[in-house]
Each structure stands twice: as structure tokens, then as C-alpha cells.
mmCIF file of C-alpha atoms in Angstrom:
data_model
loop_
_atom_site.group_PDB
_atom_site.id
_atom_site.type_symbol
_atom_site.label_atom_id
_atom_site.label_comp_id
_atom_site.label_asym_id
_atom_site.label_seq_id
_atom_site.Cartn_x
_atom_site.Cartn_y
_atom_site.Cartn_z
ATOM 1 C CA MET A 1 -59.211 -59.499 -148.951
ATOM 2 C CA LEU A 2 -58.418 -55.887 -149.745
ATOM 3 C CA ARG A 3 -54.735 -55.458 -150.564
ATOM 4 C CA GLY A 4 -52.263 -52.616 -150.411
ATOM 5 C CA ASP A 5 -48.515 -52.685 -151.062
ATOM 6 C CA LYS A 6 -47.558 -53.750 -147.537
ATOM 7 C CA VAL A 7 -50.771 -54.933 -145.886
ATOM 8 C CA GLY A 8 -54.037 -56.659 -146.495
ATOM 9 C CA LEU A 9 -57.334 -56.033 -144.734
ATOM 10 C CA ARG A 10 -59.417 -59.118 -144.084
ATOM 11 C CA ALA A 11 -62.323 -60.213 -141.925
ATOM 12 C CA ARG A 12 -61.499 -60.633 -138.250
ATOM 13 C CA HIS A 13 -60.814 -64.270 -137.314
ATOM 14 C CA GLU A 14 -61.565 -65.628 -133.852
ATOM 15 C CA ASP A 15 -57.875 -66.351 -133.239
ATOM 16 C CA ASP A 16 -57.025 -62.669 -133.965
ATOM 17 C CA ILE A 17 -59.099 -61.447 -131.029
ATOM 18 C CA PRO A 18 -56.879 -62.626 -128.132
ATOM 19 C CA ILE A 19 -53.769 -61.174 -129.808
ATOM 20 C CA LEU A 20 -55.394 -57.811 -130.535
ATOM 21 C CA HIS A 21 -56.904 -57.713 -127.054
ATOM 22 C CA ALA A 22 -53.596 -58.475 -125.313
ATOM 23 C CA GLU A 23 -51.391 -56.215 -127.447
ATOM 24 C CA LEU A 24 -53.715 -53.284 -128.098
ATOM 25 C CA TYR A 25 -56.508 -53.214 -125.523
ATOM 26 C CA ASP A 26 -54.549 -54.314 -122.445
ATOM 27 C CA ASP A 27 -51.965 -51.581 -123.109
ATOM 28 C CA VAL A 28 -53.819 -48.996 -121.009
ATOM 29 C CA VAL A 29 -51.909 -45.944 -122.260
ATOM 30 C CA THR A 30 -52.232 -46.848 -125.951
ATOM 31 C CA GLN A 31 -55.905 -47.777 -125.601
ATOM 32 C CA SER A 32 -56.643 -44.575 -123.672
ATOM 33 C CA ARG A 33 -55.055 -42.529 -126.449
ATOM 34 C CA ALA A 34 -56.994 -44.394 -129.151
ATOM 35 C CA ASN A 35 -60.460 -44.391 -127.651
ATOM 36 C CA GLY A 36 -62.695 -41.595 -126.462
ATOM 37 C CA ARG A 37 -64.030 -43.710 -123.604
ATOM 38 C CA PRO A 38 -62.233 -44.535 -120.355
ATOM 39 C CA TRP A 39 -60.289 -47.778 -120.280
ATOM 40 C CA ARG A 40 -61.737 -50.530 -118.134
ATOM 41 C CA PRO A 41 -60.558 -54.095 -117.649
ATOM 42 C CA ILE A 42 -62.275 -56.623 -119.888
ATOM 43 C CA THR A 43 -61.696 -60.328 -119.396
ATOM 44 C CA PRO A 44 -59.858 -61.957 -122.317
ATOM 45 C CA GLY A 45 -62.331 -63.943 -124.388
ATOM 46 C CA SER A 46 -65.263 -61.778 -123.305
ATOM 47 C CA LYS A 47 -67.927 -60.996 -125.881
ATOM 48 C CA HIS A 48 -67.437 -57.362 -124.777
ATOM 49 C CA SER A 49 -63.909 -57.174 -126.188
ATOM 50 C CA PRO A 50 -63.702 -54.224 -128.596
ATOM 51 C CA PHE A 51 -62.211 -56.643 -131.106
ATOM 52 C CA ALA A 52 -65.147 -59.080 -131.046
ATOM 53 C CA VAL A 53 -67.071 -58.704 -134.289
ATOM 54 C CA ASP A 54 -70.806 -58.230 -134.508
ATOM 55 C CA ASP A 55 -71.611 -59.142 -138.097
ATOM 56 C CA LYS A 56 -74.992 -57.404 -137.730
ATOM 57 C CA ALA A 57 -73.547 -53.977 -136.854
ATOM 58 C CA GLN A 58 -74.324 -51.698 -139.780
ATOM 59 C CA GLY A 59 -72.270 -48.631 -138.890
ATOM 60 C CA HIS A 60 -68.977 -50.393 -138.278
ATOM 61 C CA ALA A 61 -66.764 -52.372 -140.679
ATOM 62 C CA PRO A 62 -63.863 -53.924 -138.702
ATOM 63 C CA PHE A 63 -60.843 -55.567 -140.298
ATOM 64 C CA SER A 64 -57.768 -57.409 -139.182
ATOM 65 C CA VAL A 65 -54.620 -56.006 -140.754
ATOM 66 C CA VAL A 66 -52.150 -58.594 -142.032
ATOM 67 C CA GLU A 67 -48.729 -58.213 -143.562
ATOM 68 C CA SER A 68 -48.868 -58.841 -147.321
ATOM 69 C CA ALA A 69 -45.677 -60.886 -147.519
ATOM 70 C CA ALA A 70 -46.128 -63.293 -144.611
ATOM 71 C CA GLY A 71 -49.804 -62.941 -143.755
ATOM 72 C CA ALA A 72 -48.943 -62.236 -140.105
ATOM 73 C CA LEU A 73 -51.409 -60.237 -138.038
ATOM 74 C CA VAL A 74 -50.108 -56.676 -137.578
ATOM 75 C CA GLY A 75 -53.150 -54.779 -136.292
ATOM 76 C CA SER A 76 -56.749 -53.725 -136.506
ATOM 77 C CA ALA A 77 -58.538 -51.208 -138.728
ATOM 78 C CA ALA A 78 -62.092 -50.033 -139.223
ATOM 79 C CA LEU A 79 -64.439 -47.797 -141.051
ATOM 80 C CA TRP A 80 -66.734 -46.659 -138.248
ATOM 81 C CA GLY A 81 -69.553 -44.212 -137.754
ATOM 82 C CA ILE A 82 -70.696 -45.142 -141.251
ATOM 83 C CA ASP A 83 -73.505 -42.812 -142.284
ATOM 84 C CA ASP A 84 -75.124 -44.164 -145.450
ATOM 85 C CA HIS A 85 -77.455 -41.176 -145.767
ATOM 86 C CA ASN A 86 -74.671 -38.550 -145.784
ATOM 87 C CA ARG A 87 -72.209 -41.038 -147.312
ATOM 88 C CA SER A 88 -69.519 -40.392 -144.715
ATOM 89 C CA ALA A 89 -67.453 -42.479 -142.333
ATOM 90 C CA HIS A 90 -64.513 -42.326 -139.952
ATOM 91 C CA ILE A 91 -61.224 -44.200 -140.270
ATOM 92 C CA GLY A 92 -59.488 -45.834 -137.331
ATOM 93 C CA LEU A 93 -56.535 -48.161 -136.956
ATOM 94 C CA GLY A 94 -54.220 -49.667 -134.380
ATOM 95 C CA LEU A 95 -50.960 -51.453 -135.068
ATOM 96 C CA LEU A 96 -49.333 -54.007 -132.782
ATOM 97 C CA PRO A 97 -46.251 -52.540 -131.065
ATOM 98 C CA SER A 98 -43.901 -54.753 -133.101
ATOM 99 C CA SER A 99 -45.481 -53.486 -136.343
ATOM 100 C CA ARG A 100 -45.150 -49.744 -135.784
ATOM 101 C CA GLY A 101 -42.682 -47.621 -137.723
ATOM 102 C CA LYS A 102 -42.741 -49.827 -140.838
ATOM 103 C CA GLY A 103 -45.019 -47.738 -143.054
ATOM 104 C CA TYR A 104 -48.026 -49.976 -142.495
ATOM 105 C CA GLY A 105 -50.214 -47.107 -141.256
ATOM 106 C CA THR A 106 -50.005 -45.189 -144.534
ATOM 107 C CA ASP A 107 -50.884 -48.343 -146.452
ATOM 108 C CA VAL A 108 -53.800 -49.149 -144.112
ATOM 109 C CA VAL A 109 -55.241 -45.651 -144.613
ATOM 110 C CA ALA A 110 -54.897 -46.066 -148.402
ATOM 111 C CA VAL A 111 -56.733 -49.399 -148.349
ATOM 112 C CA LEU A 112 -59.466 -47.993 -146.094
ATOM 113 C CA CYS A 113 -59.895 -45.068 -148.519
ATOM 114 C CA HIS A 114 -60.298 -47.548 -151.369
ATOM 115 C CA TYR A 115 -62.830 -49.508 -149.341
ATOM 116 C CA GLY A 116 -64.736 -46.400 -148.273
ATOM 117 C CA PHE A 117 -64.827 -44.611 -151.616
ATOM 118 C CA VAL A 118 -64.917 -47.482 -154.131
ATOM 119 C CA VAL A 119 -66.571 -50.375 -152.308
ATOM 120 C CA ARG A 120 -68.935 -48.469 -149.975
ATOM 121 C CA GLY A 121 -69.578 -45.388 -152.126
ATOM 122 C CA MET A 122 -68.703 -42.868 -149.412
ATOM 123 C CA ARG A 123 -68.311 -39.201 -150.318
ATOM 124 C CA ARG A 124 -66.313 -38.126 -147.242
ATOM 125 C CA LEU A 125 -63.890 -39.901 -144.919
ATOM 126 C CA GLN A 126 -62.487 -38.348 -141.788
ATOM 127 C CA ILE A 127 -59.925 -39.023 -139.117
ATOM 128 C CA GLU A 128 -59.728 -37.611 -135.619
ATOM 129 C CA THR A 129 -56.412 -38.120 -133.867
ATOM 130 C CA LEU A 130 -54.466 -36.622 -130.997
ATOM 131 C CA SER A 131 -52.357 -33.669 -132.083
ATOM 132 C CA ASP A 132 -49.146 -35.414 -130.979
ATOM 133 C CA ASN A 133 -49.869 -38.588 -132.997
ATOM 134 C CA THR A 134 -47.364 -37.735 -135.721
ATOM 135 C CA ALA A 135 -47.512 -41.202 -137.283
ATOM 136 C CA MET A 136 -51.274 -40.993 -137.891
ATOM 137 C CA LEU A 137 -51.082 -37.377 -139.055
ATOM 138 C CA ARG A 138 -48.345 -38.327 -141.543
ATOM 139 C CA SER A 139 -50.288 -41.389 -142.773
ATOM 140 C CA ALA A 140 -53.433 -39.323 -143.286
ATOM 141 C CA GLU A 141 -51.692 -36.464 -145.082
ATOM 142 C CA ARG A 142 -49.772 -38.847 -147.363
ATOM 143 C CA ASN A 143 -53.152 -40.131 -148.461
ATOM 144 C CA GLY A 144 -54.503 -36.659 -149.245
ATOM 145 C CA PHE A 145 -56.355 -35.873 -146.018
ATOM 146 C CA VAL A 146 -56.506 -32.176 -145.200
ATOM 147 C CA ARG A 147 -56.358 -30.730 -141.694
ATOM 148 C CA GLU A 148 -59.742 -29.131 -141.154
ATOM 149 C CA GLY A 149 -59.336 -28.002 -137.590
ATOM 150 C CA VAL A 150 -58.122 -28.546 -134.075
ATOM 151 C CA LEU A 151 -60.504 -29.524 -131.316
ATOM 152 C CA ARG A 152 -58.803 -27.806 -128.401
ATOM 153 C CA SER A 153 -58.570 -29.760 -125.142
ATOM 154 C CA SER A 154 -61.245 -32.186 -126.357
ATOM 155 C CA ALA A 155 -59.745 -35.513 -125.278
ATOM 156 C CA TRP A 156 -59.269 -36.568 -121.651
ATOM 157 C CA VAL A 157 -56.265 -38.908 -121.774
ATOM 158 C CA MET A 158 -54.475 -40.295 -118.739
ATOM 159 C CA GLY A 159 -55.086 -37.296 -116.489
ATOM 160 C CA GLU A 160 -54.921 -34.400 -118.938
ATOM 161 C CA PHE A 161 -56.883 -32.800 -121.738
ATOM 162 C CA LEU A 162 -55.248 -33.030 -125.162
ATOM 163 C CA ASP A 163 -56.011 -31.422 -128.517
ATOM 164 C CA GLU A 164 -57.381 -33.487 -131.373
ATOM 165 C CA VAL A 165 -56.840 -32.810 -135.058
ATOM 166 C CA LEU A 166 -59.716 -33.320 -137.476
ATOM 167 C CA LEU A 167 -58.712 -34.374 -140.994
ATOM 168 C CA GLY A 168 -61.036 -34.905 -143.935
ATOM 169 C CA LEU A 169 -60.885 -36.264 -147.464
ATOM 170 C CA LEU A 170 -63.591 -35.896 -150.104
ATOM 171 C CA VAL A 171 -63.938 -38.444 -152.876
ATOM 172 C CA GLN A 172 -63.379 -35.797 -155.564
ATOM 173 C CA ASP A 173 -60.054 -34.850 -153.924
ATOM 174 C CA TRP A 174 -58.911 -38.449 -153.525
ATOM 175 C CA ASN A 175 -56.121 -39.436 -155.876
ATOM 176 C CA ARG A 176 -55.638 -43.192 -156.133
ATOM 177 C CA ASP A 177 -52.303 -42.662 -157.867
ATOM 178 C CA GLN A 178 -50.899 -39.976 -155.554
ATOM 179 C CA PRO A 179 -47.116 -40.417 -155.111
ATOM 180 C CA GLY A 180 -46.236 -42.174 -151.872
ATOM 181 C CA ARG A 181 -49.599 -43.955 -151.798
ATOM 182 C CA THR A 182 -50.602 -47.449 -152.669
ATOM 183 C CA THR A 183 -53.281 -48.461 -155.102
ATOM 184 C CA PRO A 184 -55.125 -51.270 -153.357
ATOM 185 C CA ASP A 185 -56.195 -54.379 -155.187
ATOM 186 C CA ALA A 186 -59.952 -54.305 -155.635
ATOM 187 C CA GLY A 187 -60.324 -57.902 -154.477
ATOM 188 C CA THR A 188 -63.471 -58.511 -152.519
ATOM 189 C CA ASP A 189 -62.709 -61.730 -150.652
ATOM 190 C CA LEU A 190 -62.769 -60.590 -147.027
ATOM 191 C CA GLY A 191 -62.267 -64.045 -145.558
#
């Protein structure tokens, strides 16, 4: 397990999938804001659930996010679009509604940075988020991400085009000890 101050990132367990599916995927508005593809109904338990894990997928490293203190499931996180040649990847996360507003997002981003830069040897991590997603923007910037641009009207979300903000962080600019950030435990047990 990879550990931060408030959360741990571990391998996805089968019993996580129905919870993540019901609380994140079946919330049409939240899922539409989080994904660049149109929402469509997927039967619970389907192998097509976005939370089902394909252990053979090379460009995607999904995690379940658990609270450090109690071990309770609080969300999902991933390094995705992993490009081993250019040593870059994207960060994504989703927190269960009951887990939002508790500072978990900043800690998840910190742990994913540790995983990307230290464990996977990435040189660049990036985040794309809707311009009104203040929680994600704050979490990214607290971890040293820099706003690199705005993709104007690039996301079709629930009947309107919205702007996306592109944020990037290079390994040489990453500060593990930056104030307001966590320094994740380098543990490697992902089970």
C-alpha cells in the first residue's frame, strides 16, 4: 500500500467495485463531469464497469483510496495514459460524496505524485480538470502543479461546453517536502 497522511492507495478489491460503481458511476452528473465520454447505463457487476480492473492493462494503474485511520473506502484514483517512452502520465481521482471536503484529494494527488515519480520513474505528470472544479485545482496546486493553459470550451458536459484547465508538474520541480503536502510512505504492498 502507498500511504499519505490521510489516505492510502491500494489495489482494487472486488468488493470495492459495487460501491464505487453505485456512488461514483451511477451519479450521472458527477460521472459526466469526470469523464470525457458520454455517460451510459452499465449494469452493476458488469465486466464493463469503469472500476473493474484489467491487470494486463499497461497504460493504466488504478487504485482504491482508503482512509488511513479506519481503512474505509473513500474513492478511486489512477495514473492513466501512462507513456513509458516519454515518461509521462495523467492523474485522475474521484472521491465518494461522503468523503469530499476532508482534504483527501490533496493527499491522493501527493501519493500519486510519489507513485508516478519515484515508483514508475515518470518525468511529467499532468491533470486536466474542469475550470470550475476548485477542489481539484486546489489539490493540484498545493502539490506544485502549474497551470499550463485553458482548453476553451473543450468538454461537453450535461448540455454545455465547459473550459478545462491543464496543469503539469515536472519531476525536477516536484518538492516532496513542500509545506501543505504529505510525504507518502514508500511501501510497495499494493494488496
